Amino acid sequence: MLLIHCPYCDETLPEVEFTYAGQAHVVRAADPASQSDEEWENFLYIRSNPKGPHYERWRHLHGCGRFFNAVRDTISDRFLTTYKAGAPRPELSSLLGDRT
Amino acid sequence: MNKLVSSFTAAPLPQGAVARVSLAAPVARLVLRARGDLAALNAALGVTLPSVVGHRAGAGEIEVLCLGPDEWMLHLPPGQVGAVSASCAALMGSHPHSLVDVSGREVTLEIDGPRAAELLTLGCARDVEAIPVGQGRRTAFDNVTVILWRDGPAAFRLDVWNSFAPHVAGLLETGCRELAAEAA
Ligand SMILES: [Zn+2]
């Protein structure tokens, strides 16, 4: 069982309380009318599928109900960090430095 | 209007020597969502809304649990709902919020006895013993969203939505029988 730290509850809790919610930092254009078909396709459908650290959204569904962001290693399933929605995207180098 | 008294009528609930489950008396339940400065809402409710998830506050017969950064569950006597709703509604212009009567949505099971916490581990993946007395948490019990209130070292309340109540009560009954068999 994975243990996930909710940045809103500030507790590390069992995975069953959480749901996965897709890739993080996918930002809708401020002016949608300016977008080309290719840009819409990219926004709606194109996602990364990394082998390694992945920036993704999670929701503390059976808890505070909040969406937050996480960096999870898709090989080991290890969570490198979790942070509140709207917080800046952490640099990967700083997270991997914590690992040792 | 929501139906106040739940339609859930449990079959005789388990009454083991080490863990007991009983259906709590009906109570009015309000869900409050609000952000920003809460001073005016605190004054209207007559209780200071706790700001830390899982913390509780109470004043008079109103009991409040913080469910999320902007969400609270209030339990209060049914007779006070009108007055509380009216005083909050008066703030709608200056402090937009949402106050929803969910009294008919769920029932409360009271769980106590020396092995009450152990009984809850049957469906709760969270470390139940780690929840401090006097606090509460929204969590999952066998994948059902529940609110768990810890009133004492061996006294809990479990708020369960009506449609899930027979399932949760059934699991607790099984657990009580297992604990009773172990004790025998
Ligand atoms: Zn949370």
mmCIF file of C-alpha atoms and ligand atoms in Angstrom:
data_model
loop_
_atom_site.group_PDB
_atom_site.id
_atom_site.type_symbol
_atom_site.label_atom_id
_atom_site.label_comp_id
_atom_site.label_asym_id
_atom_site.label_seq_id
_atom_site.Cartn_x
_atom_site.Cartn_y
_atom_site.Cartn_z
ATOM 1 C CA MET A 1 0.000 0.000 0.000
ATOM 2 C CA LEU A 2 1.288 3.458 -0.930
ATOM 3 C CA LEU A 3 1.370 6.170 1.704
ATOM 4 C CA ILE A 4 0.713 9.653 0.338
ATOM 5 C CA HIS A 5 1.317 12.953 2.091
ATOM 6 C CA CYS A 6 -1.623 15.356 1.700
ATOM 7 C CA PRO A 7 -0.271 18.923 1.768
ATOM 8 C CA TYR A 8 -3.622 20.263 2.997
ATOM 9 C CA CYS A 9 -4.155 17.770 5.847
ATOM 10 C CA ASP A 10 -0.393 17.609 6.515
ATOM 11 C CA GLU A 11 -0.719 13.882 7.173
ATOM 12 C CA THR A 12 0.704 10.836 5.431
ATOM 13 C CA LEU A 13 -2.232 8.580 4.649
ATOM 14 C CA PRO A 14 -3.149 5.347 2.871
ATOM 15 C CA GLU A 15 -3.576 5.388 -0.884
ATOM 16 C CA VAL A 16 -7.243 4.269 -0.664
ATOM 17 C CA GLU A 17 -8.183 7.776 0.495
ATOM 18 C CA PHE A 18 -6.813 9.275 -2.742
ATOM 19 C CA THR A 19 -7.574 9.238 -6.443
ATOM 20 C CA TYR A 20 -5.228 9.916 -9.347
ATOM 21 C CA ALA A 21 -6.227 12.880 -11.489
ATOM 22 C CA GLY A 22 -3.884 12.998 -14.473
ATOM 23 C CA GLN A 23 -0.859 15.028 -15.462
ATOM 24 C CA ALA A 24 -0.179 18.236 -13.531
ATOM 25 C CA HIS A 25 0.564 21.737 -14.833
ATOM 26 C CA VAL A 26 -1.595 21.420 -17.946
ATOM 27 C CA VAL A 27 -2.696 25.024 -18.291
ATOM 28 C CA ARG A 28 -5.698 26.157 -20.303
ATOM 29 C CA ALA A 29 -4.887 29.139 -22.528
ATOM 30 C CA ALA A 30 -5.896 32.505 -21.078
ATOM 31 C CA ASP A 31 -7.353 33.460 -24.449
ATOM 32 C CA PRO A 32 -8.957 30.264 -25.833
ATOM 33 C CA ALA A 33 -10.008 31.925 -29.090
ATOM 34 C CA SER A 34 -6.369 32.506 -30.007
ATOM 35 C CA GLN A 35 -5.547 28.795 -30.017
ATOM 36 C CA SER A 36 -4.907 26.857 -33.199
ATOM 37 C CA ASP A 37 -6.254 23.343 -33.738
ATOM 38 C CA GLU A 38 -2.803 21.955 -33.003
ATOM 39 C CA GLU A 39 -2.592 23.887 -29.742
ATOM 40 C CA TRP A 40 -6.050 22.613 -28.704
ATOM 41 C CA GLU A 41 -5.059 19.076 -29.562
ATOM 42 C CA ASN A 42 -1.965 19.480 -27.456
ATOM 43 C CA PHE A 43 -3.921 20.893 -24.513
ATOM 44 C CA LEU A 44 -6.724 18.343 -24.624
ATOM 45 C CA TYR A 45 -5.094 15.094 -25.618
ATOM 46 C CA ILE A 46 -1.318 15.055 -25.580
ATOM 47 C CA ARG A 47 0.230 13.892 -22.335
ATOM 48 C CA SER A 48 3.708 12.861 -21.318
ATOM 49 C CA ASN A 49 4.368 9.264 -20.370
ATOM 50 C CA PRO A 50 7.744 9.361 -18.662
ATOM 51 C CA LYS A 51 9.684 6.454 -17.310
ATOM 52 C CA GLY A 52 10.794 8.089 -14.079
ATOM 53 C CA PRO A 53 9.616 11.218 -12.239
ATOM 54 C CA HIS A 54 6.146 12.360 -13.332
ATOM 55 C CA TYR A 55 4.361 15.567 -12.318
ATOM 56 C CA GLU A 56 0.780 14.586 -11.652
ATOM 57 C CA ARG A 57 -2.408 15.600 -9.860
ATOM 58 C CA TRP A 58 -3.995 13.670 -7.037
ATOM 59 C CA ARG A 59 -7.151 14.270 -5.060
ATOM 60 C CA HIS A 60 -7.670 13.529 -1.372
ATOM 61 C CA LEU A 61 -11.140 12.249 -2.186
ATOM 62 C CA HIS A 62 -11.993 10.482 1.082
ATOM 63 C CA GLY A 63 -10.517 13.263 3.195
ATOM 64 C CA CYS A 64 -10.236 16.997 2.702
ATOM 65 C CA GLY A 65 -11.438 16.659 -0.902
ATOM 66 C CA ARG A 66 -8.622 18.828 -2.284
ATOM 67 C CA PHE A 67 -6.682 18.402 -5.499
ATOM 68 C CA PHE A 68 -2.922 18.749 -5.103
ATOM 69 C CA ASN A 69 0.192 18.009 -7.132
ATOM 70 C CA ALA A 70 2.792 15.318 -6.714
ATOM 71 C CA VAL A 71 5.999 14.113 -8.302
ATOM 72 C CA ARG A 72 6.009 10.333 -8.459
ATOM 73 C CA ASP A 73 8.617 8.046 -9.914
ATOM 74 C CA THR A 74 6.730 5.785 -12.326
ATOM 75 C CA ILE A 75 9.345 3.037 -11.964
ATOM 76 C CA SER A 76 9.492 2.729 -8.190
ATOM 77 C CA ASP A 77 6.082 4.316 -7.379
ATOM 78 C CA ARG A 78 7.981 6.447 -4.883
ATOM 79 C CA PHE A 79 6.517 9.909 -4.221
ATOM 80 C CA LEU A 80 9.349 12.459 -4.426
ATOM 81 C CA THR A 81 7.143 15.248 -3.110
ATOM 82 C CA THR A 82 3.580 16.540 -2.892
ATOM 83 C CA TYR A 83 2.621 20.220 -2.931
ATOM 84 C CA LYS A 84 -0.465 22.410 -2.938
ATOM 85 C CA ALA A 85 -2.267 23.249 -6.155
ATOM 86 C CA GLY A 86 -1.018 26.573 -7.464
ATOM 87 C CA ALA A 87 2.397 26.195 -5.856
ATOM 88 C CA PRO A 88 5.341 26.471 -8.265
ATOM 89 C CA ARG A 89 6.533 23.347 -10.007
ATOM 90 C CA PRO A 90 9.522 22.076 -7.995
ATOM 91 C CA GLU A 91 12.795 21.581 -9.839
ATOM 92 C CA LEU A 92 13.585 17.938 -10.405
ATOM 93 C CA SER A 93 17.227 18.449 -9.443
ATOM 94 C CA SER A 94 16.231 19.602 -5.953
ATOM 95 C CA LEU A 95 13.973 16.557 -5.502
ATOM 96 C CA LEU A 96 16.519 14.032 -6.701
ATOM 97 C CA GLY A 97 19.102 15.645 -4.418
ATOM 98 C CA ASP A 98 16.874 14.766 -1.444
ATOM 99 C CA ARG A 99 16.998 11.148 -2.381
ATOM 100 C CA THR A 100 20.439 10.337 -1.154
ATOM 101 C CA MET B 1 -36.986 19.800 2.503
ATOM 102 C CA ASN B 2 -34.668 17.050 3.491
ATOM 103 C CA LYS B 3 -36.146 14.261 5.485
ATOM 104 C CA LEU B 4 -34.648 14.663 8.919
ATOM 105 C CA VAL B 5 -34.952 11.189 10.302
ATOM 106 C CA SER B 6 -33.118 8.642 8.256
ATOM 107 C CA SER B 7 -34.878 5.702 6.753
ATOM 108 C CA PHE B 8 -32.018 3.460 7.859
ATOM 109 C CA THR B 9 -33.302 1.025 10.445
ATOM 110 C CA ALA B 10 -30.546 -1.335 11.380
ATOM 111 C CA ALA B 11 -31.285 -4.860 12.331
ATOM 112 C CA PRO B 12 -30.262 -5.393 15.957
ATOM 113 C CA LEU B 13 -26.801 -3.888 16.086
ATOM 114 C CA PRO B 14 -23.955 -5.875 17.615
ATOM 115 C CA GLN B 15 -23.491 -5.597 21.356
ATOM 116 C CA GLY B 16 -20.291 -7.468 22.135
ATOM 117 C CA ALA B 17 -18.477 -7.143 25.434
ATOM 118 C CA VAL B 18 -15.364 -5.640 23.830
ATOM 119 C CA ALA B 19 -17.009 -3.511 21.135
ATOM 120 C CA ARG B 20 -20.528 -2.197 20.754
ATOM 121 C CA VAL B 21 -22.303 -0.480 17.867
ATOM 122 C CA SER B 22 -25.465 1.551 18.263
ATOM 123 C CA LEU B 23 -27.487 3.966 16.184
ATOM 124 C CA ALA B 24 -27.173 7.536 17.471
ATOM 125 C CA ALA B 25 -30.191 9.758 17.976
ATOM 126 C CA PRO B 26 -31.051 11.894 14.929
ATOM 127 C CA VAL B 27 -29.227 15.191 14.732
ATOM 128 C CA ALA B 28 -29.332 18.077 12.284
ATOM 129 C CA ARG B 29 -26.320 18.225 9.944
ATOM 130 C CA LEU B 30 -25.162 21.251 7.977
ATOM 131 C CA VAL B 31 -22.247 21.473 5.563
ATOM 132 C CA LEU B 32 -20.625 24.881 5.372
ATOM 133 C CA ARG B 33 -18.256 25.993 2.612
ATOM 134 C CA ALA B 34 -16.597 29.388 3.015
ATOM 135 C CA ARG B 35 -13.291 31.137 2.348
ATOM 136 C CA GLY B 36 -11.562 34.306 3.414
ATOM 137 C CA ASP B 37 -12.149 36.071 6.688
ATOM 138 C CA LEU B 38 -14.501 33.895 8.728
ATOM 139 C CA ALA B 39 -15.064 36.333 11.604
ATOM 140 C CA ALA B 40 -18.602 37.238 10.537
ATOM 141 C CA LEU B 41 -19.583 33.578 10.125
ATOM 142 C CA ASN B 42 -18.068 32.730 13.498
ATOM 143 C CA ALA B 43 -20.228 35.426 15.055
ATOM 144 C CA ALA B 44 -23.348 34.241 13.221
ATOM 145 C CA LEU B 45 -22.798 30.615 14.266
ATOM 146 C CA GLY B 46 -21.701 31.457 17.787
ATOM 147 C CA VAL B 47 -18.682 29.187 17.433
ATOM 148 C CA THR B 48 -15.164 29.757 16.078
ATOM 149 C CA LEU B 49 -14.667 27.565 13.023
ATOM 150 C CA PRO B 50 -11.484 25.507 13.444
ATOM 151 C CA SER B 51 -8.974 26.148 10.655
ATOM 152 C CA VAL B 52 -6.975 22.906 10.864
ATOM 153 C CA VAL B 53 -8.365 19.879 9.015
ATOM 154 C CA GLY B 54 -9.614 17.346 11.566
ATOM 155 C CA HIS B 55 -9.957 19.780 14.442
ATOM 156 C CA ARG B 56 -13.244 20.293 16.244
ATOM 157 C CA ALA B 57 -14.940 23.123 18.086
ATOM 158 C CA GLY B 58 -18.158 23.351 19.999
ATOM 159 C CA ALA B 59 -20.361 25.928 21.634
ATOM 160 C CA GLY B 60 -23.635 25.200 23.326
ATOM 161 C CA GLU B 61 -25.196 22.343 21.409
ATOM 162 C CA ILE B 62 -23.389 23.068 18.127
ATOM 163 C CA GLU B 63 -20.469 20.848 17.212
ATOM 164 C CA VAL B 64 -18.157 21.652 14.290
ATOM 165 C CA LEU B 65 -15.534 19.544 12.526
ATOM 166 C CA CYS B 66 -13.175 20.987 9.922
ATOM 167 C CA LEU B 67 -13.324 18.618 6.918
ATOM 168 C CA GLY B 68 -11.140 20.570 4.508
ATOM 169 C CA PRO B 69 -9.485 23.974 4.133
ATOM 170 C CA ASP B 70 -12.852 25.567 3.318
ATOM 171 C CA GLU B 71 -15.349 22.946 4.490
ATOM 172 C CA TRP B 72 -16.988 22.195 7.838
ATOM 173 C CA MET B 73 -19.581 19.735 9.139
ATOM 174 C CA LEU B 74 -21.924 21.090 11.807
ATOM 175 C CA HIS B 75 -24.051 18.929 14.096
ATOM 176 C CA LEU B 76 -26.760 20.715 16.037
ATOM 177 C CA PRO B 77 -30.232 20.132 17.496
ATOM 178 C CA PRO B 78 -32.886 20.125 14.744
ATOM 179 C CA GLY B 79 -34.666 23.023 16.434
ATOM 180 C CA GLN B 80 -31.691 25.342 15.899
ATOM 181 C CA VAL B 81 -31.335 24.884 12.140
ATOM 182 C CA GLY B 82 -33.756 27.677 11.301
ATOM 183 C CA ALA B 83 -32.003 30.278 13.430
ATOM 184 C CA VAL B 84 -28.495 29.284 12.292
ATOM 185 C CA SER B 85 -29.515 29.245 8.619
ATOM 186 C CA ALA B 86 -31.151 32.650 8.951
ATOM 187 C CA SER B 87 -28.169 34.295 10.633
ATOM 188 C CA CYS B 88 -25.790 32.883 7.998
ATOM 189 C CA ALA B 89 -28.133 33.830 5.149
ATOM 190 C CA ALA B 90 -28.027 37.417 6.357
ATOM 191 C CA LEU B 91 -24.295 37.434 5.580
ATOM 192 C CA MET B 92 -24.686 36.182 2.027
ATOM 193 C CA GLY B 93 -24.243 39.652 0.525
ATOM 194 C CA SER B 94 -21.078 40.537 2.402
ATOM 195 C CA HIS B 95 -19.593 37.056 2.729
ATOM 196 C CA PRO B 96 -20.732 34.585 0.045
ATOM 197 C CA HIS B 97 -20.782 31.004 1.314
ATOM 198 C CA SER B 98 -22.736 27.797 1.034
ATOM 199 C CA LEU B 99 -24.691 26.262 3.907
ATOM 200 C CA VAL B 100 -26.489 23.049 2.999
ATOM 201 C CA ASP B 101 -28.799 20.991 5.197
ATOM 202 C CA VAL B 102 -27.719 17.362 4.796
ATOM 203 C CA SER B 103 -29.583 16.050 7.846
ATOM 204 C CA GLY B 104 -31.405 13.414 5.851
ATOM 205 C CA ARG B 105 -28.302 12.197 4.051
ATOM 206 C CA GLU B 106 -26.553 10.185 6.706
ATOM 207 C CA VAL B 107 -26.848 8.399 10.006
ATOM 208 C CA THR B 108 -24.405 8.139 12.863
ATOM 209 C CA LEU B 109 -23.240 4.859 14.331
ATOM 210 C CA GLU B 110 -21.761 5.008 17.819
ATOM 211 C CA ILE B 111 -18.926 2.564 18.377
ATOM 212 C CA ASP B 112 -17.444 2.018 21.790
ATOM 213 C CA GLY B 113 -15.863 -0.589 23.998
ATOM 214 C CA PRO B 114 -12.267 -1.443 24.871
ATOM 215 C CA ARG B 115 -11.534 -2.757 21.364
ATOM 216 C CA ALA B 116 -13.511 -0.153 19.416
ATOM 217 C CA ALA B 117 -10.436 1.204 17.626
ATOM 218 C CA GLU B 118 -9.422 -2.305 16.636
ATOM 219 C CA LEU B 119 -12.927 -2.976 15.303
ATOM 220 C CA LEU B 120 -12.609 0.073 13.033
ATOM 221 C CA THR B 121 -9.410 -1.257 11.474
ATOM 222 C CA LEU B 122 -11.707 -3.764 9.758
ATOM 223 C CA GLY B 123 -12.572 -1.161 7.136
ATOM 224 C CA CYS B 124 -10.333 1.812 7.855
ATOM 225 C CA ALA B 125 -6.855 1.753 6.324
ATOM 226 C CA ARG B 126 -5.826 4.818 8.304
ATOM 227 C CA ASP B 127 -4.164 4.469 11.706
ATOM 228 C CA VAL B 128 -7.286 4.914 13.846
ATOM 229 C CA GLU B 129 -5.317 4.972 17.104
ATOM 230 C CA ALA B 130 -3.347 7.987 15.826
ATOM 231 C CA ILE B 131 -6.440 10.202 15.636
ATOM 232 C CA PRO B 132 -6.280 12.336 18.794
ATOM 233 C CA VAL B 133 -9.235 12.175 21.184
ATOM 234 C CA GLY B 134 -11.479 15.164 20.591
ATOM 235 C CA GLN B 135 -10.731 15.350 16.874
ATOM 236 C CA GLY B 136 -12.316 13.797 13.788
ATOM 237 C CA ARG B 137 -11.466 12.865 10.203
ATOM 238 C CA ARG B 138 -13.233 12.228 6.961
ATOM 239 C CA THR B 139 -11.840 8.956 5.712
ATOM 240 C CA ALA B 140 -12.829 5.765 3.935
ATOM 241 C CA PHE B 141 -14.349 2.662 5.530
ATOM 242 C CA ASP B 142 -14.245 -0.229 3.070
ATOM 243 C CA ASN B 143 -14.207 2.391 0.269
ATOM 244 C CA VAL B 144 -17.229 4.207 1.703
ATOM 245 C CA THR B 145 -16.652 7.857 2.586
ATOM 246 C CA VAL B 146 -17.338 8.290 6.291
ATOM 247 C CA ILE B 147 -16.686 10.863 8.967
ATOM 248 C CA LEU B 148 -15.044 9.424 12.050
ATOM 249 C CA TRP B 149 -15.324 11.380 15.302
ATOM 250 C CA ARG B 150 -13.147 10.303 18.207
ATOM 251 C CA ASP B 151 -14.880 11.219 21.463
ATOM 252 C CA GLY B 152 -12.723 9.164 23.820
ATOM 253 C CA PRO B 153 -9.902 6.611 23.794
ATOM 254 C CA ALA B 154 -12.498 3.902 23.117
ATOM 255 C CA ALA B 155 -15.484 5.918 21.888
ATOM 256 C CA PHE B 156 -16.104 6.808 18.255
ATOM 257 C CA ARG B 157 -18.912 8.060 16.052
ATOM 258 C CA LEU B 158 -19.121 7.126 12.395
ATOM 259 C CA ASP B 159 -21.261 9.240 10.049
ATOM 260 C CA VAL B 160 -22.328 7.115 7.072
ATOM 261 C CA TRP B 161 -24.525 7.980 4.094
ATOM 262 C CA ASN B 162 -27.891 6.208 4.299
ATOM 263 C CA SER B 163 -27.429 3.968 1.320
ATOM 264 C CA PHE B 164 -24.085 2.688 2.646
ATOM 265 C CA ALA B 165 -25.226 2.255 6.249
ATOM 266 C CA PRO B 166 -26.465 -1.354 5.934
ATOM 267 C CA HIS B 167 -23.147 -2.372 4.354
ATOM 268 C CA VAL B 168 -21.031 -0.661 7.013
ATOM 269 C CA ALA B 169 -23.242 -1.905 9.853
ATOM 270 C CA GLY B 170 -23.032 -5.418 8.444
ATOM 271 C CA LEU B 171 -19.233 -5.312 8.379
ATOM 272 C CA LEU B 172 -19.092 -3.989 11.926
ATOM 273 C CA GLU B 173 -21.399 -6.757 13.040
ATOM 274 C CA THR B 174 -19.073 -9.362 11.556
ATOM 275 C CA GLY B 175 -16.140 -7.703 13.285
ATOM 276 C CA CYS B 176 -17.913 -7.626 16.629
ATOM 277 C CA ARG B 177 -18.624 -11.338 16.335
ATOM 278 C CA GLU B 178 -14.991 -12.062 15.524
ATOM 279 C CA LEU B 179 -13.788 -10.044 18.505
ATOM 280 C CA ALA B 180 -16.357 -11.754 20.734
ATOM 281 C CA ALA B 181 -15.235 -15.173 19.507
ATOM 282 C CA GLU B 182 -11.601 -14.278 20.264
ATOM 283 C CA ALA B 183 -12.524 -13.123 23.748
ATOM 284 C CA ALA B 184 -14.542 -16.263 24.467
HETATM 285 ZN ZN ZN C 1 -6.172 16.088 2.609
#
